[in-house]
Coordinates of C-alpha atoms and ligand atoms in Angstrom, one line a residue:
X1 CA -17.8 -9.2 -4.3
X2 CA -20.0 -6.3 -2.4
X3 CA -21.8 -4.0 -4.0
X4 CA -20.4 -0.8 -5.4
X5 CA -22.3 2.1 -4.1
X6 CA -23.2 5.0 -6.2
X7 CA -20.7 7.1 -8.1
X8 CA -22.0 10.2 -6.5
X9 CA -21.4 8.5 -3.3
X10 CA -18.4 7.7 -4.1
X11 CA -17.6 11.7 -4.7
X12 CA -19.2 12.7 -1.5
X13 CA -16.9 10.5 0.5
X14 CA -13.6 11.5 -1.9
X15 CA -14.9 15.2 -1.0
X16 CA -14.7 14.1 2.9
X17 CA -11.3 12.3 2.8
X18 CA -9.9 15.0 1.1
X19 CA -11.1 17.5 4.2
X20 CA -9.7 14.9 6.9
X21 CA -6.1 15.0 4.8
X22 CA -6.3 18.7 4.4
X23 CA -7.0 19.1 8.5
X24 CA -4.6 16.3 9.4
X25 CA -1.9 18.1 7.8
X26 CA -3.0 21.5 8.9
X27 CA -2.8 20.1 12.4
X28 CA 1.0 18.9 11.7
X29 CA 1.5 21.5 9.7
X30 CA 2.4 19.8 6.0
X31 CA 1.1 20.2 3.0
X32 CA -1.5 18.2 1.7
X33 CA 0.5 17.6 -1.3
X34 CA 2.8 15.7 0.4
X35 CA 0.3 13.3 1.1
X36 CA -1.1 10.9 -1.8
X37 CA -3.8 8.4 -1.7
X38 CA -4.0 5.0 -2.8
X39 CA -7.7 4.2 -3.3
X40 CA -8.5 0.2 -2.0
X41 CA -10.5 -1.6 -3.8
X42 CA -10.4 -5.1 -3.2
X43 CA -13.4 -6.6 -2.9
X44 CA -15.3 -4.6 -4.8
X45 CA -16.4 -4.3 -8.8
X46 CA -13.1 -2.8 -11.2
X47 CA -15.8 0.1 -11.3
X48 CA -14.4 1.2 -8.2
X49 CA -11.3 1.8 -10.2
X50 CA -13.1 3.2 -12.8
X51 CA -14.3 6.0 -10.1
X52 CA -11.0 6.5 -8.7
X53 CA -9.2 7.0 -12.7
X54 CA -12.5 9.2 -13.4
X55 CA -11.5 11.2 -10.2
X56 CA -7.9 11.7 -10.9
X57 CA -6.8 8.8 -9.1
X58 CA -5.0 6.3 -11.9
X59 CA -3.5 4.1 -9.5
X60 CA -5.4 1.6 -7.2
X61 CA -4.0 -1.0 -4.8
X62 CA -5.8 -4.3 -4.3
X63 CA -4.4 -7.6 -1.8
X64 CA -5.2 -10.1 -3.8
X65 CA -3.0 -11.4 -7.0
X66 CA -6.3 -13.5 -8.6
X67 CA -8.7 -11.0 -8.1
X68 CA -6.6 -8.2 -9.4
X69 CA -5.3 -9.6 -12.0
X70 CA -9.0 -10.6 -13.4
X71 CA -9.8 -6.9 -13.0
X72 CA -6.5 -6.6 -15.3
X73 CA -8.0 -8.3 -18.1
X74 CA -10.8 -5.7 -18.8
X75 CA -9.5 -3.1 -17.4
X76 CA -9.0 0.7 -19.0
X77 CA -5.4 0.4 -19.7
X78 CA -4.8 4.2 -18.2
X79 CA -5.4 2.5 -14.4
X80 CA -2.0 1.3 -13.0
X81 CA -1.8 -1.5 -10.0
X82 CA -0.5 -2.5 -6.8
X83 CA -0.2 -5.5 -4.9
X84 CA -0.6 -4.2 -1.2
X85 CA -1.7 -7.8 0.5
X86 CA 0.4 -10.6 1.6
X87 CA 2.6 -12.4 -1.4
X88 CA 3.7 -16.2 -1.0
X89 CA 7.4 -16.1 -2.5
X90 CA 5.7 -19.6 -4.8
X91 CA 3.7 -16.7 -6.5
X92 CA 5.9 -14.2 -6.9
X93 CA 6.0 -15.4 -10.7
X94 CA 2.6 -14.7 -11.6
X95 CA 2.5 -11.8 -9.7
X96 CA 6.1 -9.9 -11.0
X97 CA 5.4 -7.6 -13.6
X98 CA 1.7 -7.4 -13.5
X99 CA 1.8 -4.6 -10.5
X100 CA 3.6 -1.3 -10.8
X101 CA 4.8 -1.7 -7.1
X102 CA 4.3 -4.5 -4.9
X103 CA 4.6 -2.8 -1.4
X104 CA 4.4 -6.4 0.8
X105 CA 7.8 -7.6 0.5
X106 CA 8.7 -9.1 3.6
X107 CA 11.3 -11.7 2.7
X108 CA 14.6 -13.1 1.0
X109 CA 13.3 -15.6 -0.6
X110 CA 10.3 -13.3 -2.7
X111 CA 12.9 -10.5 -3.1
X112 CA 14.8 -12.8 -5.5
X113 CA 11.9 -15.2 -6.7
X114 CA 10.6 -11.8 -7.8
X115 CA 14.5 -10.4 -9.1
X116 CA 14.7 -13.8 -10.8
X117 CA 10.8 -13.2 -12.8
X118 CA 12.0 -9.9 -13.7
X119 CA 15.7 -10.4 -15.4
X120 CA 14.1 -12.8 -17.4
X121 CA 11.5 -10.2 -18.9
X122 CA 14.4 -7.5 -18.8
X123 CA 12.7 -5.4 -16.6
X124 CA 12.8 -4.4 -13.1
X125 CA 10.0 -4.5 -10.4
X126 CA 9.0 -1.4 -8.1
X127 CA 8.3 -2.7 -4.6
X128 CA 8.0 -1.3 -0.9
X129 CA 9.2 -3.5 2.1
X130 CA 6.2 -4.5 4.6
X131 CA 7.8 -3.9 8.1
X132 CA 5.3 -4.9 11.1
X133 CA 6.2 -1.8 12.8
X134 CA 3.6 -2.5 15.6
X135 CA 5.4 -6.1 16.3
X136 CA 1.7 -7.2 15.5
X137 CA 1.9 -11.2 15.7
X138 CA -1.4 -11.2 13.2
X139 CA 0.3 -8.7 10.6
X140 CA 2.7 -9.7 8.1
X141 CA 6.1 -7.4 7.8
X142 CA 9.6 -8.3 8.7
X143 CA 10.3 -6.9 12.3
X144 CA 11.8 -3.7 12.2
X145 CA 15.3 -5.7 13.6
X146 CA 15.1 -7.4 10.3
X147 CA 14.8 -4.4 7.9
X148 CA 18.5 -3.6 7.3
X149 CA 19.1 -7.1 6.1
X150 CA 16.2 -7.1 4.0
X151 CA 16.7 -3.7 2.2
X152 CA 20.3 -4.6 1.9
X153 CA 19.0 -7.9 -0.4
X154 CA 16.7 -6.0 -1.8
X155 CA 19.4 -3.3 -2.9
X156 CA 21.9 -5.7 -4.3
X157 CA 19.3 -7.2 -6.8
X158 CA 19.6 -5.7 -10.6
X159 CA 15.9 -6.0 -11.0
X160 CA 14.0 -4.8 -7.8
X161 CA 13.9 -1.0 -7.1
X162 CA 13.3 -0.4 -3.3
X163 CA 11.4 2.5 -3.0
X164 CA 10.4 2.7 0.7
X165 CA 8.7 0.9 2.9
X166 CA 4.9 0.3 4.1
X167 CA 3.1 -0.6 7.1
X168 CA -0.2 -1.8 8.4
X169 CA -0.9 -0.7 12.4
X170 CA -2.4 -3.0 14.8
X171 CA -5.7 -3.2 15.1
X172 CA -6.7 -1.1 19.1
X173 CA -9.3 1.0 19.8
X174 CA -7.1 3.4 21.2
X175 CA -5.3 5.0 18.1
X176 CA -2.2 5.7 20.1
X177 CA -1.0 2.0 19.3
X178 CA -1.1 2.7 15.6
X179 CA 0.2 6.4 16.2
X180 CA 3.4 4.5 17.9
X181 CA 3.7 1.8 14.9
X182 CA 3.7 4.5 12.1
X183 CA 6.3 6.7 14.6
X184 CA 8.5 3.8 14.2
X185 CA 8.1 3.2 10.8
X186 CA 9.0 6.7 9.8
X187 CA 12.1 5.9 11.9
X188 CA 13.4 2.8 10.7
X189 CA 12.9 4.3 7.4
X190 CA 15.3 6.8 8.6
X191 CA 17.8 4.7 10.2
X192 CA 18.0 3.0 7.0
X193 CA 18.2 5.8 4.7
X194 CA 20.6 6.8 6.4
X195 CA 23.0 3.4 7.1
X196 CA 22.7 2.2 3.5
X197 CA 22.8 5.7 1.3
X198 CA 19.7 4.9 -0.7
X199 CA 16.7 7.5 -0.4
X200 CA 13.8 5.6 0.4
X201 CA 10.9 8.6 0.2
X202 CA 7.9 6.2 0.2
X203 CA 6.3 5.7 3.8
X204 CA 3.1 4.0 3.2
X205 CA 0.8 3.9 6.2
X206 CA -2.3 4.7 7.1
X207 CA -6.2 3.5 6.1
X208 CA -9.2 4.5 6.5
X209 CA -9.7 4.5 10.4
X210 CA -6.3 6.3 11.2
X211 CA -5.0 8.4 8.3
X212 CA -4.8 11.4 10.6
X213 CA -2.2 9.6 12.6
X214 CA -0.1 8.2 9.9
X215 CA -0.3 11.9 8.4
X216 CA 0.9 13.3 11.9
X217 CA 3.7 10.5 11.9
X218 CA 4.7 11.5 8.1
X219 CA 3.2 9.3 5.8
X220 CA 3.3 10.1 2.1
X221 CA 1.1 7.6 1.0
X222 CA -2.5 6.6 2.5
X223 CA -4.6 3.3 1.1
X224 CA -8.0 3.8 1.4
X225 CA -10.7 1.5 0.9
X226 CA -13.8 1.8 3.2
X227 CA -13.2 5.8 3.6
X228 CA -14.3 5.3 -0.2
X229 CA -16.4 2.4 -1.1
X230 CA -18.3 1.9 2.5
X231 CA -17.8 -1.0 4.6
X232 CA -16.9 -4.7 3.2
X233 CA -19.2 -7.1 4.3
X234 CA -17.6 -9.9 2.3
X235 CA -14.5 -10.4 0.6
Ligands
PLP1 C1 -7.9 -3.3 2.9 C2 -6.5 -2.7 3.0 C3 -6.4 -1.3 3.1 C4 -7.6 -0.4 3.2 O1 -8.3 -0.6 4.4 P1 -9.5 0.4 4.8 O2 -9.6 0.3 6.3 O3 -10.7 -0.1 4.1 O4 -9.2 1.8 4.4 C5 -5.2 -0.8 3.3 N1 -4.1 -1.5 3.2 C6 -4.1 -2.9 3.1 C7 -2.9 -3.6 3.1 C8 -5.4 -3.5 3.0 O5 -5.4 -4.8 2.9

Protein backbone atom coordinates (compact mmCIF):
# COMPACT_ATOMS: atom_id res chain seq x y z
CA UNK A 1 0.00 0.00 0.00
CA UNK A 2 1.57 3.74 -0.20
CA UNK A 3 0.79 6.11 2.04
CA UNK A 4 -2.22 8.32 1.82
CA UNK A 5 -1.33 11.93 1.83
CA UNK A 6 -3.18 14.49 3.72
CA UNK A 7 -6.83 15.16 3.22
CA UNK A 8 -6.11 18.77 2.65
CA UNK A 9 -3.77 17.65 0.06
CA UNK A 10 -5.97 15.72 -1.38
CA UNK A 11 -8.37 18.98 -1.81
CA UNK A 12 -5.64 21.11 -3.13
CA UNK A 13 -4.99 18.69 -5.93
CA UNK A 14 -9.14 17.98 -6.56
CA UNK A 15 -9.07 22.02 -6.69
CA UNK A 16 -6.19 21.70 -9.51
CA UNK A 17 -7.82 18.88 -11.65
CA UNK A 18 -10.87 20.61 -11.54
CA UNK A 19 -9.05 23.91 -13.28
CA UNK A 20 -7.17 21.53 -15.91
CA UNK A 21 -10.93 19.97 -16.90
CA UNK A 22 -12.49 23.42 -16.74
CA UNK A 23 -9.48 24.87 -19.28
CA UNK A 24 -9.40 21.64 -21.40
CA UNK A 25 -12.86 21.99 -22.12
CA UNK A 26 -12.72 25.74 -22.59
CA UNK A 27 -10.06 25.03 -25.12
CA UNK A 28 -12.48 22.52 -27.08
CA UNK A 29 -15.14 24.32 -26.18
CA UNK A 30 -17.48 21.73 -23.95
CA UNK A 31 -18.78 21.94 -20.89
CA UNK A 32 -17.20 20.70 -18.03
CA UNK A 33 -20.24 18.88 -17.13
CA UNK A 34 -19.87 16.72 -19.77
CA UNK A 35 -16.84 15.52 -18.34
CA UNK A 36 -16.97 13.23 -15.08
CA UNK A 37 -14.15 11.85 -13.02
CA UNK A 38 -13.44 8.54 -11.82
CA UNK A 39 -11.09 9.01 -8.84
CA UNK A 40 -8.17 5.91 -8.93
CA UNK A 41 -7.40 4.56 -6.03
CA UNK A 42 -5.68 1.44 -6.26
CA UNK A 43 -2.95 1.08 -4.29
CA UNK A 44 -3.73 3.24 -1.81
CA UNK A 45 -5.77 3.06 1.86
CA UNK A 46 -10.03 2.84 1.26
CA UNK A 47 -9.43 6.39 2.91
CA UNK A 48 -8.72 7.56 -0.41
CA UNK A 49 -12.28 6.68 -1.18
CA UNK A 50 -13.38 8.07 1.84
CA UNK A 51 -11.94 11.51 0.44
CA UNK A 52 -13.35 11.16 -2.91
CA UNK A 53 -17.27 10.22 -1.23
CA UNK A 54 -16.50 13.18 1.28
CA UNK A 55 -15.77 15.38 -1.87
CA UNK A 56 -18.77 14.46 -3.83
CA UNK A 57 -17.24 11.79 -5.71
CA UNK A 58 -19.26 8.33 -4.63
CA UNK A 59 -17.79 6.23 -7.14
CA UNK A 60 -14.10 5.06 -7.28
CA UNK A 61 -12.48 2.64 -9.78
CA UNK A 62 -9.68 0.31 -8.64
CA UNK A 63 -7.66 -2.68 -11.06
CA UNK A 64 -7.49 -5.08 -8.84
CA UNK A 65 -10.54 -7.68 -7.88
CA UNK A 66 -8.67 -8.78 -4.24
CA UNK A 67 -7.75 -5.53 -3.24
CA UNK A 68 -11.00 -3.99 -3.99
CA UNK A 69 -13.07 -6.25 -2.82
CA UNK A 70 -11.10 -6.15 0.77
CA UNK A 71 -11.76 -2.38 0.70
CA UNK A 72 -15.51 -3.68 0.09
CA UNK A 73 -15.79 -5.33 3.32
CA UNK A 74 -15.40 -2.16 5.46
CA UNK A 75 -16.32 0.09 3.40
CA UNK A 76 -19.16 3.14 3.81
CA UNK A 77 -21.87 1.43 1.91
CA UNK A 78 -22.71 5.04 0.00
CA UNK A 79 -19.17 4.51 -2.13
CA UNK A 80 -19.98 2.46 -5.33
CA UNK A 81 -17.10 0.49 -7.42
CA UNK A 82 -15.51 -0.27 -10.57
CA UNK A 83 -13.26 -2.79 -11.84
CA UNK A 84 -11.06 -0.72 -14.40
CA UNK A 85 -7.86 -3.32 -14.59
CA UNK A 86 -7.43 -6.32 -16.55
CA UNK A 87 -10.18 -9.43 -15.65
CA UNK A 88 -9.14 -13.12 -16.35
CA UNK A 89 -12.54 -14.61 -17.76
CA UNK A 90 -11.65 -17.72 -14.61
CA UNK A 91 -12.54 -14.70 -12.23
CA UNK A 92 -15.18 -13.21 -13.72
CA UNK A 93 -17.33 -15.12 -10.88
CA UNK A 94 -15.93 -13.56 -8.02
CA UNK A 95 -15.71 -10.47 -9.63
CA UNK A 96 -19.67 -10.21 -11.26
CA UNK A 97 -21.79 -8.33 -9.11
CA UNK A 98 -19.39 -6.91 -6.73
CA UNK A 99 -18.61 -3.74 -9.26
CA UNK A 100 -21.18 -1.42 -10.52
CA UNK A 101 -19.40 -1.43 -13.97
CA UNK A 102 -16.57 -3.43 -15.01
CA UNK A 103 -15.15 -1.27 -17.90
CA UNK A 104 -12.18 -4.04 -19.03
CA UNK A 105 -14.13 -6.31 -20.99
CA UNK A 106 -12.12 -7.47 -23.77
CA UNK A 107 -13.37 -10.83 -24.62
CA UNK A 108 -16.10 -13.67 -25.52
CA UNK A 109 -15.32 -15.77 -23.23
CA UNK A 110 -15.65 -13.12 -19.90
CA UNK A 111 -18.74 -11.45 -21.58
CA UNK A 112 -20.66 -14.71 -20.90
CA UNK A 113 -18.65 -16.14 -17.86
CA UNK A 114 -19.80 -12.84 -16.49
CA UNK A 115 -23.67 -13.16 -18.26
CA UNK A 116 -23.66 -16.63 -16.93
CA UNK A 117 -22.63 -15.22 -12.85
CA UNK A 118 -25.26 -12.76 -13.25
CA UNK A 119 -28.61 -14.73 -14.50
CA UNK A 120 -27.94 -16.88 -11.78
CA UNK A 121 -28.24 -13.90 -9.14
CA UNK A 122 -31.13 -12.38 -11.43
CA UNK A 123 -29.34 -9.38 -12.09
CA UNK A 124 -27.53 -7.88 -14.82
CA UNK A 125 -23.93 -6.39 -14.87
CA UNK A 126 -22.94 -2.78 -16.20
CA UNK A 127 -19.74 -3.03 -18.11
CA UNK A 128 -17.54 -0.93 -20.71
CA UNK A 129 -15.57 -2.79 -23.51
CA UNK A 130 -11.57 -2.11 -23.19
CA UNK A 131 -10.54 -1.45 -26.90
CA UNK A 132 -6.55 -0.90 -27.34
CA UNK A 133 -7.21 2.00 -29.45
CA UNK A 134 -3.39 2.79 -29.65
CA UNK A 135 -2.81 -1.00 -31.02
CA UNK A 136 -0.51 -0.97 -27.84
CA UNK A 137 1.08 -4.64 -27.81
CA UNK A 138 1.54 -4.01 -23.70
CA UNK A 139 -2.15 -2.82 -23.20
CA UNK A 140 -5.03 -5.01 -22.95
CA UNK A 141 -8.28 -4.14 -25.20
CA UNK A 142 -9.66 -5.93 -28.15
CA UNK A 143 -8.31 -4.21 -31.34
CA UNK A 144 -10.55 -1.80 -32.60
CA UNK A 145 -11.19 -4.57 -35.84
CA UNK A 146 -12.57 -6.71 -33.16
CA UNK A 147 -15.06 -4.34 -31.50
CA UNK A 148 -18.17 -4.98 -33.59
CA UNK A 149 -18.01 -8.66 -32.80
CA UNK A 150 -17.47 -8.01 -29.29
CA UNK A 151 -20.29 -5.44 -28.64
CA UNK A 152 -22.49 -7.59 -30.86
CA UNK A 153 -21.90 -10.63 -27.90
CA UNK A 154 -22.00 -8.41 -25.52
CA UNK A 155 -25.53 -7.05 -26.83
CA UNK A 156 -27.19 -10.43 -27.26
CA UNK A 157 -26.55 -11.40 -23.59
CA UNK A 158 -29.76 -10.82 -21.14
CA UNK A 159 -27.53 -9.90 -18.33
CA UNK A 160 -24.66 -7.59 -19.48
CA UNK A 161 -25.61 -3.86 -20.26
CA UNK A 162 -22.97 -2.35 -22.73
CA UNK A 163 -22.70 1.00 -21.86
CA UNK A 164 -19.68 2.27 -23.89
CA UNK A 165 -16.42 1.66 -24.22
CA UNK A 166 -12.93 2.57 -22.39
CA UNK A 167 -9.42 3.01 -23.29
CA UNK A 168 -6.00 3.21 -21.88
CA UNK A 169 -3.31 5.29 -24.48
CA UNK A 170 0.16 4.17 -24.98
CA UNK A 171 2.51 5.24 -22.90
CA UNK A 172 5.05 8.24 -25.29
CA UNK A 173 6.38 11.26 -24.30
CA UNK A 174 4.95 12.96 -27.06
CA UNK A 175 1.11 13.21 -26.18
CA UNK A 176 0.11 13.13 -29.77
CA UNK A 177 0.27 9.21 -29.69
CA UNK A 178 -2.39 9.15 -26.99
CA UNK A 179 -4.30 12.22 -28.62
CA UNK A 180 -4.46 9.76 -31.85
CA UNK A 181 -5.58 6.54 -29.62
CA UNK A 182 -8.48 8.47 -27.87
CA UNK A 183 -9.41 10.07 -31.61
CA UNK A 184 -9.92 6.59 -32.56
CA UNK A 185 -11.72 5.47 -29.75
CA UNK A 186 -14.31 8.22 -29.96
CA UNK A 187 -14.59 6.82 -33.47
CA UNK A 188 -15.05 3.30 -33.27
CA UNK A 189 -17.49 4.21 -30.60
CA UNK A 190 -19.26 5.92 -33.35
CA UNK A 191 -18.97 3.42 -36.00
CA UNK A 192 -20.55 1.23 -33.71
CA UNK A 193 -23.26 3.21 -32.37
CA UNK A 194 -24.12 3.65 -35.39
CA UNK A 195 -23.85 -0.15 -37.15
CA UNK A 196 -25.59 -1.85 -34.22
CA UNK A 197 -28.45 0.87 -33.03
CA UNK A 198 -27.41 0.79 -29.43
CA UNK A 199 -26.31 4.32 -27.83
CA UNK A 200 -23.13 3.72 -26.24
CA UNK A 201 -22.58 7.45 -24.39
CA UNK A 202 -19.69 6.27 -22.11
CA UNK A 203 -16.11 7.06 -23.66
CA UNK A 204 -13.75 6.48 -20.90
CA UNK A 205 -10.20 7.74 -21.49
CA UNK A 206 -7.92 9.72 -20.18
CA UNK A 207 -5.55 9.72 -16.66
CA UNK A 208 -3.78 11.78 -15.00
CA UNK A 209 -0.86 12.74 -17.52
CA UNK A 210 -3.25 13.32 -20.54
CA UNK A 211 -6.81 14.24 -19.48
CA UNK A 212 -6.54 17.40 -21.64
CA UNK A 213 -6.24 15.29 -24.66
CA UNK A 214 -8.89 12.68 -24.00
CA UNK A 215 -11.19 15.91 -23.14
CA UNK A 216 -10.20 17.45 -26.62
CA UNK A 217 -10.96 13.97 -28.25
CA UNK A 218 -14.46 13.80 -26.30
CA UNK A 219 -14.14 11.85 -23.30
CA UNK A 220 -16.97 11.78 -20.83
CA UNK A 221 -15.29 10.00 -18.23
CA UNK A 222 -11.56 10.58 -16.78
CA UNK A 223 -9.91 8.03 -14.08
CA UNK A 224 -7.63 9.71 -12.05
CA UNK A 225 -5.34 8.44 -9.58
CA UNK A 226 -1.91 10.17 -9.19
CA UNK A 227 -3.54 13.69 -10.33
CA UNK A 228 -5.10 12.93 -6.73
CA UNK A 229 -3.26 10.83 -4.35
CA UNK A 230 0.52 11.68 -5.65
CA UNK A 231 2.73 9.23 -7.25
CA UNK A 232 2.62 5.32 -6.54
CA UNK A 233 5.76 4.09 -5.49
CA UNK A 234 4.47 0.56 -4.89
CA UNK A 235 1.47 -1.30 -5.69
C1 LIG B 1 -4.03 3.37 -12.51
C2 LIG B 1 -5.04 3.55 -13.59
C3 LIG B 1 -5.55 4.82 -13.89
C4 LIG B 1 -5.10 6.08 -13.20
O1 LIG B 1 -3.78 6.40 -13.58
P1 LIG B 1 -3.09 7.79 -13.16
O2 LIG B 1 -2.03 7.96 -14.16
O3 LIG B 1 -2.59 7.59 -11.78
O4 LIG B 1 -4.14 8.83 -13.24
C5 LIG B 1 -6.50 4.91 -14.89
N1 LIG B 1 -6.94 3.82 -15.54
C6 LIG B 1 -6.48 2.58 -15.27
C7 LIG B 1 -7.00 1.43 -16.05
C8 LIG B 1 -5.51 2.41 -14.29
O5 LIG B 1 -5.05 1.17 -14.04
Amino acid sequence: MNELIDERLFLENLALVRERITSACADCGRSPSEVRVLPITKTFPLGAAEYALRSGYPVVGENRVQEALSKMETAPPELQWELVGHLQSNKAKVAAGRFDRIQSVDSVKLLRRLNAAMESEGASQRILLQVNAGEDPAKFGVLPQEAEALLEEGLSLPCIEVEGLMTIAPFSSDPDVARRAFARLREVGNRLAESSGASLPELSMGMSGDLEAAVAEGSTLLRLGSAFFGDRVSH
